[in-house]
Coordinates of C-alpha atoms in Angstrom, one line a residue:
M64 CA 38.2 73.1 -96.5
S65 CA 41.5 75.2 -96.4
M66 CA 43.1 76.9 -93.6
F67 CA 43.6 80.5 -94.6
R68 CA 40.8 82.3 -96.9
T69 CA 42.8 84.0 -98.7
V70 CA 46.6 84.3 -100.4
A71 CA 47.5 87.2 -98.2
Q72 CA 46.3 85.5 -94.8
A73 CA 49.0 82.7 -95.1
V74 CA 51.7 84.7 -96.2
A75 CA 51.3 86.2 -92.7
E76 CA 50.4 83.4 -91.3
V77 CA 51.4 80.4 -92.4
G78 CA 55.1 80.9 -89.7
Q79 CA 53.8 80.3 -87.3
H80 CA 52.3 76.5 -87.7
Y81 CA 55.8 75.6 -89.9
P82 CA 58.1 77.3 -88.7
E83 CA 61.4 75.8 -89.3
N84 CA 59.8 75.4 -92.9
D85 CA 62.1 77.8 -95.5
F86 CA 61.7 78.6 -98.6
V87 CA 65.2 79.0 -100.3
F88 CA 67.2 80.7 -103.0
Q89 CA 69.7 79.9 -106.1
D90 CA 71.9 82.0 -107.8
L91 CA 73.4 82.1 -110.9
R92 CA 76.2 80.3 -108.9
G93 CA 74.0 78.1 -107.5
N94 CA 74.8 80.0 -104.1
E95 CA 72.1 79.3 -102.1
T96 CA 70.0 81.9 -99.5
S97 CA 67.7 81.1 -97.5
Y98 CA 64.1 82.1 -95.7
S99 CA 61.8 81.3 -93.0
F100 CA 58.1 81.5 -93.5
V101 CA 58.8 83.5 -90.0
E102 CA 62.0 86.1 -92.1
L103 CA 59.2 85.9 -95.1
E104 CA 56.4 87.2 -93.0
K105 CA 59.2 90.1 -91.5
N106 CA 60.3 90.6 -95.5
T107 CA 56.6 91.7 -96.7
A108 CA 56.0 93.5 -95.2
R109 CA 58.7 95.7 -95.2
R110 CA 58.6 95.7 -98.8
A111 CA 54.4 96.5 -98.6
A112 CA 55.6 99.1 -96.3
A113 CA 57.7 100.8 -99.1
L114 CA 54.5 100.1 -102.4
Q115 CA 52.3 101.9 -99.2
A116 CA 55.0 104.8 -99.4
F117 CA 55.2 104.9 -103.0
G118 CA 51.8 105.3 -102.5
M119 CA 50.2 102.7 -103.9
R120 CA 47.2 101.2 -102.4
K121 CA 44.5 98.6 -103.1
G122 CA 43.3 97.2 -106.0
D123 CA 46.2 99.0 -108.2
R124 CA 48.5 97.5 -110.7
V125 CA 51.7 97.5 -110.3
G126 CA 53.8 95.1 -113.2
L127 CA 57.6 93.5 -112.6
I128 CA 60.0 92.4 -115.0
V129 CA 62.4 90.8 -112.3
I130 CA 64.9 88.7 -112.9
E131 CA 66.3 87.2 -109.7
P132 CA 63.7 84.7 -108.0
E133 CA 64.3 85.8 -104.6
D134 CA 63.7 90.3 -105.4
F135 CA 60.3 88.3 -107.5
V136 CA 58.9 85.4 -104.8
L137 CA 59.7 88.5 -101.9
T138 CA 58.1 91.3 -104.3
F139 CA 55.1 89.9 -105.6
L140 CA 54.4 88.2 -101.9
A141 CA 54.1 92.0 -100.5
C142 CA 52.2 92.7 -103.3
L143 CA 49.6 90.9 -102.6
R144 CA 49.2 91.7 -98.7
V145 CA 48.6 94.7 -99.1
G146 CA 45.4 93.9 -101.7
V147 CA 48.5 95.6 -104.3
V148 CA 47.4 93.7 -108.1
P149 CA 50.7 92.5 -109.6
V150 CA 51.3 91.8 -113.2
P151 CA 53.4 89.1 -114.1
L152 CA 56.3 90.1 -117.0
Y153 CA 59.2 88.2 -118.8
P154 CA 62.3 90.0 -118.9
P155 CA 63.7 90.5 -122.1
L156 CA 65.6 87.2 -123.7
S157 CA 67.9 88.6 -125.5
F158 CA 68.4 92.2 -127.8
G159 CA 67.3 91.1 -131.1
N160 CA 63.5 91.4 -130.4
L161 CA 63.6 94.6 -128.2
D162 CA 61.3 96.3 -129.8
A163 CA 58.2 93.5 -130.6
Y164 CA 59.6 92.9 -127.1
A165 CA 59.2 96.5 -125.8
D166 CA 55.6 96.0 -128.0
R167 CA 54.1 93.8 -125.9
T168 CA 55.3 94.8 -122.7
A169 CA 54.2 98.0 -123.6
K170 CA 50.3 96.7 -124.7
V171 CA 50.4 94.4 -121.4
L172 CA 51.0 96.9 -118.9
T173 CA 48.4 99.6 -121.1
S174 CA 46.3 96.9 -120.5
S175 CA 46.6 96.5 -116.8
Q176 CA 46.9 99.6 -116.4
S177 CA 49.9 99.9 -114.3
R178 CA 50.7 102.3 -112.0
L179 CA 54.3 101.5 -111.3
L180 CA 56.2 99.2 -113.3
I181 CA 59.5 97.0 -110.2
A182 CA 61.8 96.1 -112.2
S183 CA 66.0 94.6 -111.7
G184 CA 68.0 97.9 -112.3
K185 CA 70.0 95.9 -114.4
L186 CA 67.1 96.8 -117.3
Q187 CA 66.4 100.2 -116.0
N188 CA 68.5 100.8 -119.0
V189 CA 65.9 99.7 -121.5
L190 CA 63.0 100.0 -119.3
W191 CA 62.5 103.7 -118.8
A192 CA 61.0 103.5 -121.6
M193 CA 57.5 102.4 -120.9
V194 CA 56.7 105.2 -118.5
D195 CA 56.5 107.3 -121.7
R196 CA 54.4 104.4 -123.7
V197 CA 51.9 103.8 -120.7
D198 CA 49.4 107.0 -119.8
S199 CA 48.8 105.7 -116.5
M200 CA 51.9 104.7 -115.7
E201 CA 54.0 107.1 -113.0
E202 CA 57.1 105.6 -112.5
L203 CA 59.2 103.3 -112.8
V204 CA 61.5 102.0 -109.8
A205 CA 64.3 99.2 -109.2
V206 CA 63.4 96.4 -107.2
E207 CA 67.2 96.5 -105.1
K208 CA 65.4 100.2 -103.1
L209 CA 63.1 97.4 -101.8
R210 CA 65.1 95.5 -100.5
D211 CA 66.9 97.9 -97.4
A212 CA 62.8 99.1 -97.3
A213 CA 61.0 99.8 -93.5
G214 CA 58.6 100.0 -91.7
T215 CA 55.2 98.8 -90.4
P216 CA 52.4 98.4 -93.4
D217 CA 48.9 99.5 -93.5
Y218 CA 46.9 96.6 -93.5
P219 CA 43.3 96.6 -95.6
T220 CA 40.8 94.3 -94.9
I221 CA 41.0 91.2 -98.2
E222 CA 38.2 88.4 -99.7
P223 CA 38.1 85.8 -101.2
E224 CA 37.2 87.7 -104.4
D225 CA 39.7 90.2 -104.2
L226 CA 42.2 90.1 -107.2
A227 CA 45.6 89.5 -106.2
F228 CA 47.1 89.2 -109.5
L229 CA 46.9 90.1 -113.7
Q230 CA 48.5 86.5 -115.2
Y231 CA 48.8 88.0 -118.7
T232 CA 47.7 84.8 -121.9
S233 CA 50.9 83.7 -123.6
G234 CA 49.9 83.8 -127.8
S235 CA 48.9 86.8 -130.2
T236 CA 50.5 90.7 -129.0
A237 CA 47.4 92.1 -130.8
D238 CA 45.8 91.6 -128.3
P239 CA 46.7 90.5 -124.5
K240 CA 44.7 89.0 -122.1
G241 CA 44.7 89.1 -118.3
V242 CA 43.4 86.5 -116.3
M243 CA 41.8 88.0 -112.9
V244 CA 43.7 85.6 -110.7
T245 CA 41.3 86.4 -107.4
H246 CA 42.1 85.0 -103.9
G247 CA 39.5 82.4 -103.3
S248 CA 40.5 80.7 -107.4
L249 CA 44.1 80.5 -105.5
V250 CA 43.4 79.3 -102.3
A251 CA 40.9 76.4 -103.4
N252 CA 43.2 76.0 -106.1
S253 CA 46.0 75.7 -104.2
K254 CA 44.2 72.8 -101.8
G255 CA 43.1 70.4 -105.0
I256 CA 47.9 70.1 -106.2
I257 CA 48.7 70.5 -102.9
T258 CA 46.4 68.1 -101.6
E259 CA 44.5 66.5 -103.5
G260 CA 46.7 65.4 -106.7
L261 CA 51.3 65.8 -105.6
Q262 CA 49.2 64.6 -102.1
L263 CA 52.6 66.6 -99.7
D264 CA 52.2 66.8 -96.3
P265 CA 54.8 69.4 -94.4
T266 CA 55.0 67.3 -91.6
K267 CA 57.1 65.1 -93.1
G268 CA 59.5 65.9 -94.7
D269 CA 58.2 66.8 -98.7
K270 CA 60.1 69.9 -100.6
G271 CA 59.2 71.1 -103.8
I272 CA 61.9 71.6 -106.0
S273 CA 61.4 74.8 -109.7
W274 CA 63.8 76.8 -112.0
L275 CA 60.5 77.1 -113.1
P276 CA 59.7 81.2 -114.8
L277 CA 58.5 82.4 -111.7
Y278 CA 56.5 84.9 -114.1
H279 CA 54.3 82.3 -116.2
D280 CA 51.5 80.5 -113.7
M281 CA 52.8 77.5 -113.4
G282 CA 55.8 78.7 -111.8
L283 CA 53.9 81.0 -109.5
I284 CA 51.2 79.4 -108.6
G285 CA 52.7 75.5 -108.4
F286 CA 56.0 76.9 -106.5
V287 CA 54.8 79.4 -104.6
I288 CA 51.0 80.7 -103.3
A289 CA 50.4 76.5 -103.5
P290 CA 53.7 75.5 -101.1
I291 CA 52.3 78.9 -98.9
C292 CA 49.5 78.5 -98.4
H293 CA 49.9 74.6 -97.5
G294 CA 53.0 75.3 -95.8
I295 CA 55.0 73.1 -98.3
P296 CA 59.3 74.6 -98.1
C297 CA 60.9 74.8 -101.4
V298 CA 64.2 75.7 -103.5
F299 CA 63.9 78.2 -106.3
I300 CA 67.1 77.2 -109.7
P301 CA 67.0 80.4 -111.7
T302 CA 65.9 79.6 -115.1
L303 CA 68.6 80.9 -116.5
R304 CA 70.9 78.5 -114.9
F305 CA 68.1 75.3 -115.2
I306 CA 68.7 75.6 -119.3
K307 CA 73.2 76.6 -119.5
R308 CA 72.8 73.3 -117.2
P309 CA 70.0 70.9 -117.2
S310 CA 71.7 68.8 -114.9
V311 CA 71.4 71.3 -112.2
W312 CA 67.6 70.3 -111.9
L313 CA 67.4 65.9 -110.9
D314 CA 70.9 67.5 -108.7
T315 CA 69.2 70.1 -106.7
V316 CA 66.6 67.7 -105.9
H317 CA 69.5 65.0 -105.1
R318 CA 70.8 67.0 -102.4
H319 CA 67.9 68.1 -101.3
R320 CA 65.9 65.0 -100.8
G321 CA 62.9 67.3 -103.0
T322 CA 60.4 64.9 -103.5
A323 CA 58.2 66.8 -106.0
S324 CA 59.3 68.7 -108.8
F325 CA 57.4 69.7 -112.8
A326 CA 58.1 70.9 -115.5
P327 CA 57.6 71.0 -119.1
N328 CA 57.8 67.9 -121.3
F329 CA 60.8 69.5 -123.6
A330 CA 62.7 69.5 -120.6
Y331 CA 62.5 66.1 -119.7
A332 CA 63.5 65.2 -123.1
L333 CA 66.7 67.5 -122.3
A334 CA 67.5 65.9 -119.4
T335 CA 67.3 62.2 -120.3
R336 CA 69.6 63.8 -123.4
R337 CA 72.5 65.8 -122.2
V338 CA 72.8 64.6 -118.0
K339 CA 76.2 62.3 -117.6
D340 CA 77.2 58.7 -116.9
S341 CA 79.4 60.8 -113.7
D342 CA 75.8 62.6 -113.0
L343 CA 74.1 59.4 -113.0
E344 CA 76.6 57.3 -111.0
K345 CA 76.6 60.4 -107.7
W346 CA 72.8 60.5 -108.2
D347 CA 69.3 59.5 -106.0
L348 CA 66.5 60.5 -106.7
S349 CA 64.6 57.4 -103.9
C350 CA 63.4 59.9 -102.3
L351 CA 60.8 61.4 -105.1
K352 CA 57.6 60.7 -105.3
V353 CA 56.0 63.6 -108.0
L354 CA 57.5 64.7 -110.9
G355 CA 55.1 66.6 -113.3
C356 CA 54.6 67.7 -116.9
G357 CA 52.0 69.8 -118.7
A358 CA 52.3 73.6 -120.6
E359 CA 52.5 71.5 -124.1
P360 CA 51.6 68.4 -125.6
I361 CA 53.4 65.4 -123.6
Q362 CA 54.5 63.0 -125.2
P363 CA 54.2 59.3 -123.9
A364 CA 57.7 58.2 -125.5
T365 CA 59.6 60.9 -123.8
M366 CA 57.8 60.4 -120.2
R367 CA 59.1 57.0 -120.8
A368 CA 62.7 57.0 -122.1
F369 CA 63.4 59.5 -118.9
T370 CA 61.4 56.9 -116.0
D371 CA 63.8 54.1 -118.0
K372 CA 66.7 55.7 -118.0
F373 CA 66.3 57.5 -114.5
H374 CA 64.8 55.0 -113.1
E375 CA 67.6 52.1 -113.0
A376 CA 70.3 54.5 -113.4
C377 CA 68.9 55.9 -109.6
N378 CA 66.2 55.0 -108.8
L379 CA 63.2 57.0 -109.3
P380 CA 60.5 56.1 -108.2
T381 CA 58.7 54.4 -111.9
N382 CA 54.7 56.1 -110.5
S383 CA 56.1 59.7 -109.9
I384 CA 55.7 60.7 -114.1
M385 CA 52.4 62.7 -113.0
P386 CA 51.0 63.8 -116.0
A387 CA 48.7 67.4 -115.5
Y388 CA 46.0 69.5 -117.4
G389 CA 45.7 73.2 -116.9
M390 CA 45.0 76.8 -117.8
A391 CA 45.5 80.6 -116.7
E392 CA 41.5 80.0 -116.7
A393 CA 41.4 77.9 -114.3
T394 CA 44.1 79.9 -112.0
L395 CA 46.7 76.3 -113.0
A396 CA 45.7 73.2 -112.8
I397 CA 42.5 71.6 -114.4
T398 CA 43.9 67.4 -113.7
L399 CA 46.4 66.5 -112.7
K400 CA 47.4 62.3 -112.3
P401 CA 46.3 61.4 -108.5
A402 CA 49.8 60.5 -107.1
P403 CA 50.7 57.0 -106.2
E404 CA 49.3 55.5 -109.8
H405 CA 51.7 55.1 -112.9
M406 CA 51.0 57.1 -116.0
H407 CA 48.4 55.3 -118.0
T408 CA 48.0 55.7 -122.5
V409 CA 45.2 54.8 -124.3
V410 CA 46.3 53.9 -127.9
L411 CA 43.7 54.3 -130.3
D412 CA 42.7 53.6 -134.0
A413 CA 43.5 57.3 -135.3
E414 CA 41.5 56.9 -139.0
T415 CA 38.9 56.5 -136.5
F416 CA 39.3 59.0 -134.4
S417 CA 40.1 61.6 -137.3
E418 CA 37.1 61.2 -138.6
S419 CA 34.4 60.5 -135.9
G420 CA 36.5 61.9 -132.7
E421 CA 35.3 58.2 -131.3
V422 CA 37.9 56.4 -129.7
V423 CA 37.7 52.1 -130.1
P424 CA 41.4 50.1 -129.9
P425 CA 43.8 50.4 -133.3
V426 CA 43.5 47.5 -136.3
E427 CA 46.7 46.4 -136.5
G428 CA 48.7 46.8 -139.5
K429 CA 46.7 49.8 -139.3
P430 CA 47.5 53.7 -138.1
F431 CA 47.6 54.0 -134.2
A432 CA 47.3 57.0 -131.5
E433 CA 48.5 56.9 -128.3
H434 CA 47.1 59.7 -125.9
V435 CA 49.1 60.3 -122.3
G436 CA 45.8 60.5 -119.9
C437 CA 46.0 64.3 -117.3
G438 CA 44.9 62.5 -114.3
V439 CA 41.1 63.7 -112.6
P440 CA 39.7 66.9 -111.7
F441 CA 39.3 68.7 -107.7
S442 CA 36.7 67.3 -105.8
G443 CA 34.4 69.8 -106.0
H444 CA 35.0 70.4 -110.2
E445 CA 33.9 69.3 -113.1
V446 CA 35.7 68.4 -116.9
V447 CA 33.5 67.4 -120.1
A448 CA 34.0 67.1 -123.3
M449 CA 31.2 68.9 -125.4
D450 CA 30.0 69.1 -129.0
E451 CA 30.1 72.3 -131.0
A452 CA 26.1 72.9 -129.9
G453 CA 27.0 72.4 -126.4
N454 CA 26.4 68.9 -125.7
V455 CA 27.9 67.1 -123.6
L456 CA 29.2 63.6 -125.4
P457 CA 30.0 60.1 -124.2
E458 CA 33.1 59.0 -122.7
G459 CA 35.6 58.7 -125.1
R460 CA 34.1 60.8 -127.5
E461 CA 35.8 64.4 -128.2
G462 CA 35.1 67.4 -128.2
E463 CA 35.8 71.3 -126.0
L464 CA 36.7 70.8 -123.0
C465 CA 34.9 72.6 -121.1
H466 CA 35.8 73.2 -116.9
K467 CA 33.1 74.6 -113.6
G468 CA 34.4 74.4 -109.9
P469 CA 35.5 77.1 -107.7
S470 CA 39.4 77.7 -109.0
V471 CA 38.3 78.7 -112.2
T472 CA 39.2 82.7 -112.4
P473 CA 36.3 84.9 -112.9
G474 CA 37.4 86.0 -116.5
Y475 CA 39.5 88.9 -118.4
F476 CA 40.3 92.2 -116.7
E477 CA 38.6 95.3 -118.9
N478 CA 37.8 93.2 -121.4
P479 CA 33.6 91.4 -121.6
E480 CA 34.0 90.3 -125.4
A481 CA 36.7 87.9 -124.4
T482 CA 35.5 87.1 -121.6
A483 CA 31.7 86.3 -122.8
A484 CA 33.8 84.4 -125.7
S485 CA 35.2 81.7 -123.5
Y486 CA 32.9 81.4 -119.6
R487 CA 29.3 81.2 -121.0
D488 CA 26.1 79.8 -118.8
G489 CA 28.8 78.6 -116.0
W490 CA 31.5 76.4 -118.0
L491 CA 35.0 77.4 -119.1
H492 CA 35.3 77.0 -122.4
T493 CA 39.3 75.7 -122.7
G494 CA 39.6 76.1 -126.6
D495 CA 41.5 72.5 -126.5
L496 CA 40.6 69.5 -127.8
G497 CA 40.2 65.9 -125.5
F498 CA 37.9 63.2 -124.4
I499 CA 37.3 61.4 -121.3
K500 CA 37.6 58.2 -120.6
D501 CA 37.3 56.0 -117.3
G502 CA 37.4 59.3 -115.3
Q503 CA 40.5 60.5 -116.9
V504 CA 40.7 63.9 -119.5
F505 CA 43.1 63.2 -122.8
V506 CA 43.2 66.1 -124.1
T507 CA 44.5 66.0 -127.8
G508 CA 45.2 69.3 -129.1
R509 CA 43.6 72.7 -129.5
I510 CA 40.5 73.1 -131.8
K511 CA 42.3 76.1 -133.8
D512 CA 45.1 74.2 -134.6
L513 CA 43.2 71.1 -136.4
I514 CA 44.6 70.0 -139.8
I515 CA 41.9 69.6 -142.2
V516 CA 43.7 67.8 -145.7
N517 CA 41.7 66.3 -147.8
G518 CA 38.5 65.6 -145.4
R519 CA 40.9 64.0 -142.3
N520 CA 41.5 65.4 -138.9
V521 CA 44.8 65.6 -137.7
H522 CA 45.9 66.9 -134.9
P523 CA 49.0 68.5 -135.9
Q524 CA 50.7 66.4 -132.8
A525 CA 50.0 63.8 -134.1
V526 CA 52.4 64.5 -137.5
E527 CA 55.5 66.4 -134.9
W528 CA 55.5 63.2 -132.3
A529 CA 56.4 61.9 -136.3
V530 CA 58.3 64.1 -137.2
A531 CA 60.3 64.3 -134.2
E532 CA 61.8 60.5 -133.7
V533 CA 63.7 61.4 -137.4
D534 CA 67.5 60.5 -136.3
G535 CA 69.0 64.6 -136.9
V536 CA 65.6 66.3 -136.0
R537 CA 65.2 68.4 -132.8
K538 CA 63.6 66.8 -130.2
G539 CA 60.1 69.4 -129.1
N540 CA 61.1 71.6 -131.8
V541 CA 58.7 71.2 -134.7
V542 CA 55.5 72.5 -135.5
S543 CA 53.1 71.5 -138.3
F544 CA 49.9 72.9 -139.9
S545 CA 48.0 74.1 -143.2
V546 CA 48.3 76.8 -145.2
P547 CA 45.7 76.7 -148.6
G548 CA 46.9 75.3 -151.6
E549 CA 45.7 74.5 -154.9
T550 CA 42.5 72.2 -155.0
G551 CA 42.6 72.6 -150.2
E552 CA 44.6 72.5 -147.6
E553 CA 48.2 71.2 -147.7
L554 CA 50.9 70.4 -144.8
V555 CA 53.7 72.1 -144.4
V556 CA 56.5 70.9 -141.9
V557 CA 59.3 72.8 -140.1
A558 CA 61.5 71.3 -138.2
E559 CA 64.8 72.6 -136.6
T560 CA 68.1 70.7 -137.3
K561 CA 71.3 71.0 -136.5
R562 CA 72.7 69.5 -139.7
S563 CA 74.7 71.6 -141.7
E564 CA 73.1 72.8 -144.9
E565 CA 74.1 70.4 -147.1
D566 CA 72.2 67.7 -145.9
H567 CA 69.2 69.6 -145.0
A568 CA 67.1 68.0 -148.3
E569 CA 68.1 64.3 -147.5
L570 CA 66.5 65.3 -144.3
A571 CA 63.3 66.8 -145.2
D572 CA 62.7 63.9 -147.5
Q573 CA 63.7 61.5 -144.5
V574 CA 60.4 63.5 -143.0
R575 CA 58.1 62.9 -146.1
R576 CA 58.6 59.1 -145.4
A577 CA 58.1 59.3 -141.9
I578 CA 54.6 61.1 -142.3
Q579 CA 53.5 59.0 -144.9
R580 CA 55.1 55.9 -143.2
E581 CA 53.2 57.0 -140.2
L582 CA 50.0 58.7 -140.6
S583 CA 49.1 57.9 -144.5
L584 CA 49.6 62.2 -145.0
S585 CA 51.6 63.7 -147.4
T586 CA 53.8 66.9 -147.2
S587 CA 54.0 69.5 -148.4
E588 CA 57.1 71.4 -147.8
V589 CA 59.5 70.5 -145.3
I590 CA 61.9 73.1 -144.1
C591 CA 65.0 72.7 -142.0
L592 CA 65.5 75.3 -139.7
K593 CA 68.7 75.9 -137.1
P594 CA 68.5 75.8 -133.4
G595 CA 66.3 78.9 -131.9
S596 CA 64.9 79.7 -135.4
L597 CA 61.1 78.5 -134.2
P598 CA 59.1 80.8 -132.4
K599 CA 58.1 80.9 -129.5
T600 CA 56.2 82.3 -125.9
S601 CA 57.6 83.3 -122.8
S602 CA 56.8 80.1 -121.3
G603 CA 59.1 78.2 -124.2
K604 CA 55.5 77.3 -125.7
L605 CA 56.4 76.9 -129.6
Q606 CA 53.5 79.1 -131.5
R607 CA 51.8 77.2 -133.6
R608 CA 49.9 80.1 -135.4
K609 CA 53.0 82.5 -135.4
T610 CA 54.6 79.8 -137.6
R611 CA 52.2 79.9 -139.8
S612 CA 51.8 83.9 -140.6
Q613 CA 55.6 83.9 -140.7
Y614 CA 55.7 81.0 -143.3
L615 CA 53.1 83.3 -144.9
S616 CA 54.7 86.4 -145.2
G617 CA 58.1 85.0 -145.6
E618 CA 59.8 85.9 -142.2
L619 CA 60.1 82.1 -140.5
G620 CA 63.5 81.6 -139.8
G621 CA 64.4 85.9 -138.9
E622 CA 63.7 85.9 -135.9
G623 CA 66.0 83.1 -135.0
A624 CA 68.6 83.8 -137.0
R625 CA 69.5 87.5 -135.7
T626 CA 72.4 86.9 -133.5
F627 CA 72.8 88.3 -130.1
G628 CA 76.0 90.9 -131.1
S629 CA 74.2 91.8 -134.4
Q630 CA 75.2 94.8 -135.7
G631 CA 71.0 95.3 -135.8
S632 CA 70.7 94.0 -132.2
K633 CA 73.3 96.9 -131.0
L634 CA 71.6 100.0 -133.1
T635 CA 67.8 98.7 -131.9
L636 CA 69.9 98.7 -128.2
A637 CA 70.7 101.6 -128.0
K638 CA 67.5 103.0 -129.1
H639 CA 66.0 102.0 -126.8
V640 CA 68.5 103.0 -124.0
A641 CA 68.1 106.8 -125.7
R642 CA 64.3 106.4 -125.4
S643 CA 64.8 105.3 -121.9
V644 CA 66.9 108.0 -120.3
W645 CA 65.0 110.6 -121.7
S646 CA 61.6 109.0 -119.8
R647 CA 63.8 109.5 -117.1
A648 CA 65.0 113.1 -117.3
K649 CA 61.4 113.7 -117.9
A650 CA 60.6 112.2 -114.1
A651 CA 63.3 113.6 -112.1
I652 CA 62.1 117.4 -114.1
R653 CA 58.5 116.7 -113.2

């Protein structure tokens, strides 16, 4: 049993159990502000009272677009304490795609029927226009107004089945889907993460370190909610600070003696490549028990290169890498590698697997594939692979991964059709392909992303990993997909590179040869783009389907080609500021 029934109870009472433990927030310069769990309770209470003063009541939705980690966490937890339902949204990442950003944000706020938008003061000039665009929206409040709030809130009764927040999934802008995350699913998932997976103990010096975006479930649930529910102290690095200087991540681990951190695959490749020898000499990473990897396909070579480099130079424990599998619909984590074990992979015969979905050992001289084990489900939870008819497949056979247990959320907000499609007969149908072997879950791809060439089922990840090894290709910035050709489906590969345009033809030839050599596949077209051109979600995942649609419409590379200070960007920004000024003026008249 967990100590708390709801996250609201955890925020109110965790300081009574662990008064010395705290959350530490860095700013962009690295200055740190600390809140003990006792201070966290008091601060969130005052902000909760301010929310009620703005007319917000239990069940009302509020959009949250807050850049500063400190303000985000305190405001988000304040909402949960009085049953107000936050809708975390990512801030505009650049002024170049402001129109697309405004459209998506308006759709999410409309879908969630948010009454209020709380935003960082510096974003007000752009975001006030939302008040006019969203019918349910009454006002935009600068988050800074909550900092000096006073008063005592009127706490409603909050039950485990009550809605805690809405997590909007990345992906299509046409149909944003809000996953209904309840207090009960959060408590169940937090218990699995902290006690079974990471095996952390707040009385033994365990501490989390995170630079992950807080509007994304891995950063928000993994490093705010799960630690609050179990008294684990954490240090928060602004995401932008990590992106500008990846070394601040491991430097913070070293200084704070962090024992657990998580990141997507690309961050491990970035750290391995970018960290300086002078950093390696001063860091001692022997404190780390867990370095989780999830949110995107895990490349075994990336994990091994990272482990080898930092074990030798900084005493990183070789068993610290923790592959993980999860999704928003399951609250967060579905499986985690048990903390003390080493990363486990399966090497299989690629041709047999693509033809029948069966896992068999490779034959010497023939193509093979290697997949990372993402661990085991939590107690009281189950994961199986099913065929298209809904039959559970035996171990070692690929099918759709399906999940059940108390961490599974009840569905999508006000969207019964989407809920019925994914939640069937007591199972969450993930849309992910994978197999179970020796009790571990192996994720192999997405059902809709399968490439079928000459009758062969090919996972795009297999192509992308082969291409990533070509010298000159930016690791983690490759997308492959199929398009209709004259005689059937044809393979297209898009890769980012820092090489000059004169070298693109030669690089494309090297990519073709690598795919032929590794996978015995012919490639119809290889497109080389400059860094930053491939479309990504707010959490940094490559958008394979969006890349394909941009390719088919002839728009590929356009979004990344826009520069921060271009004339078009300035005009777009001016337009959004003008709209926002008009919306604020109308609100003042009202």
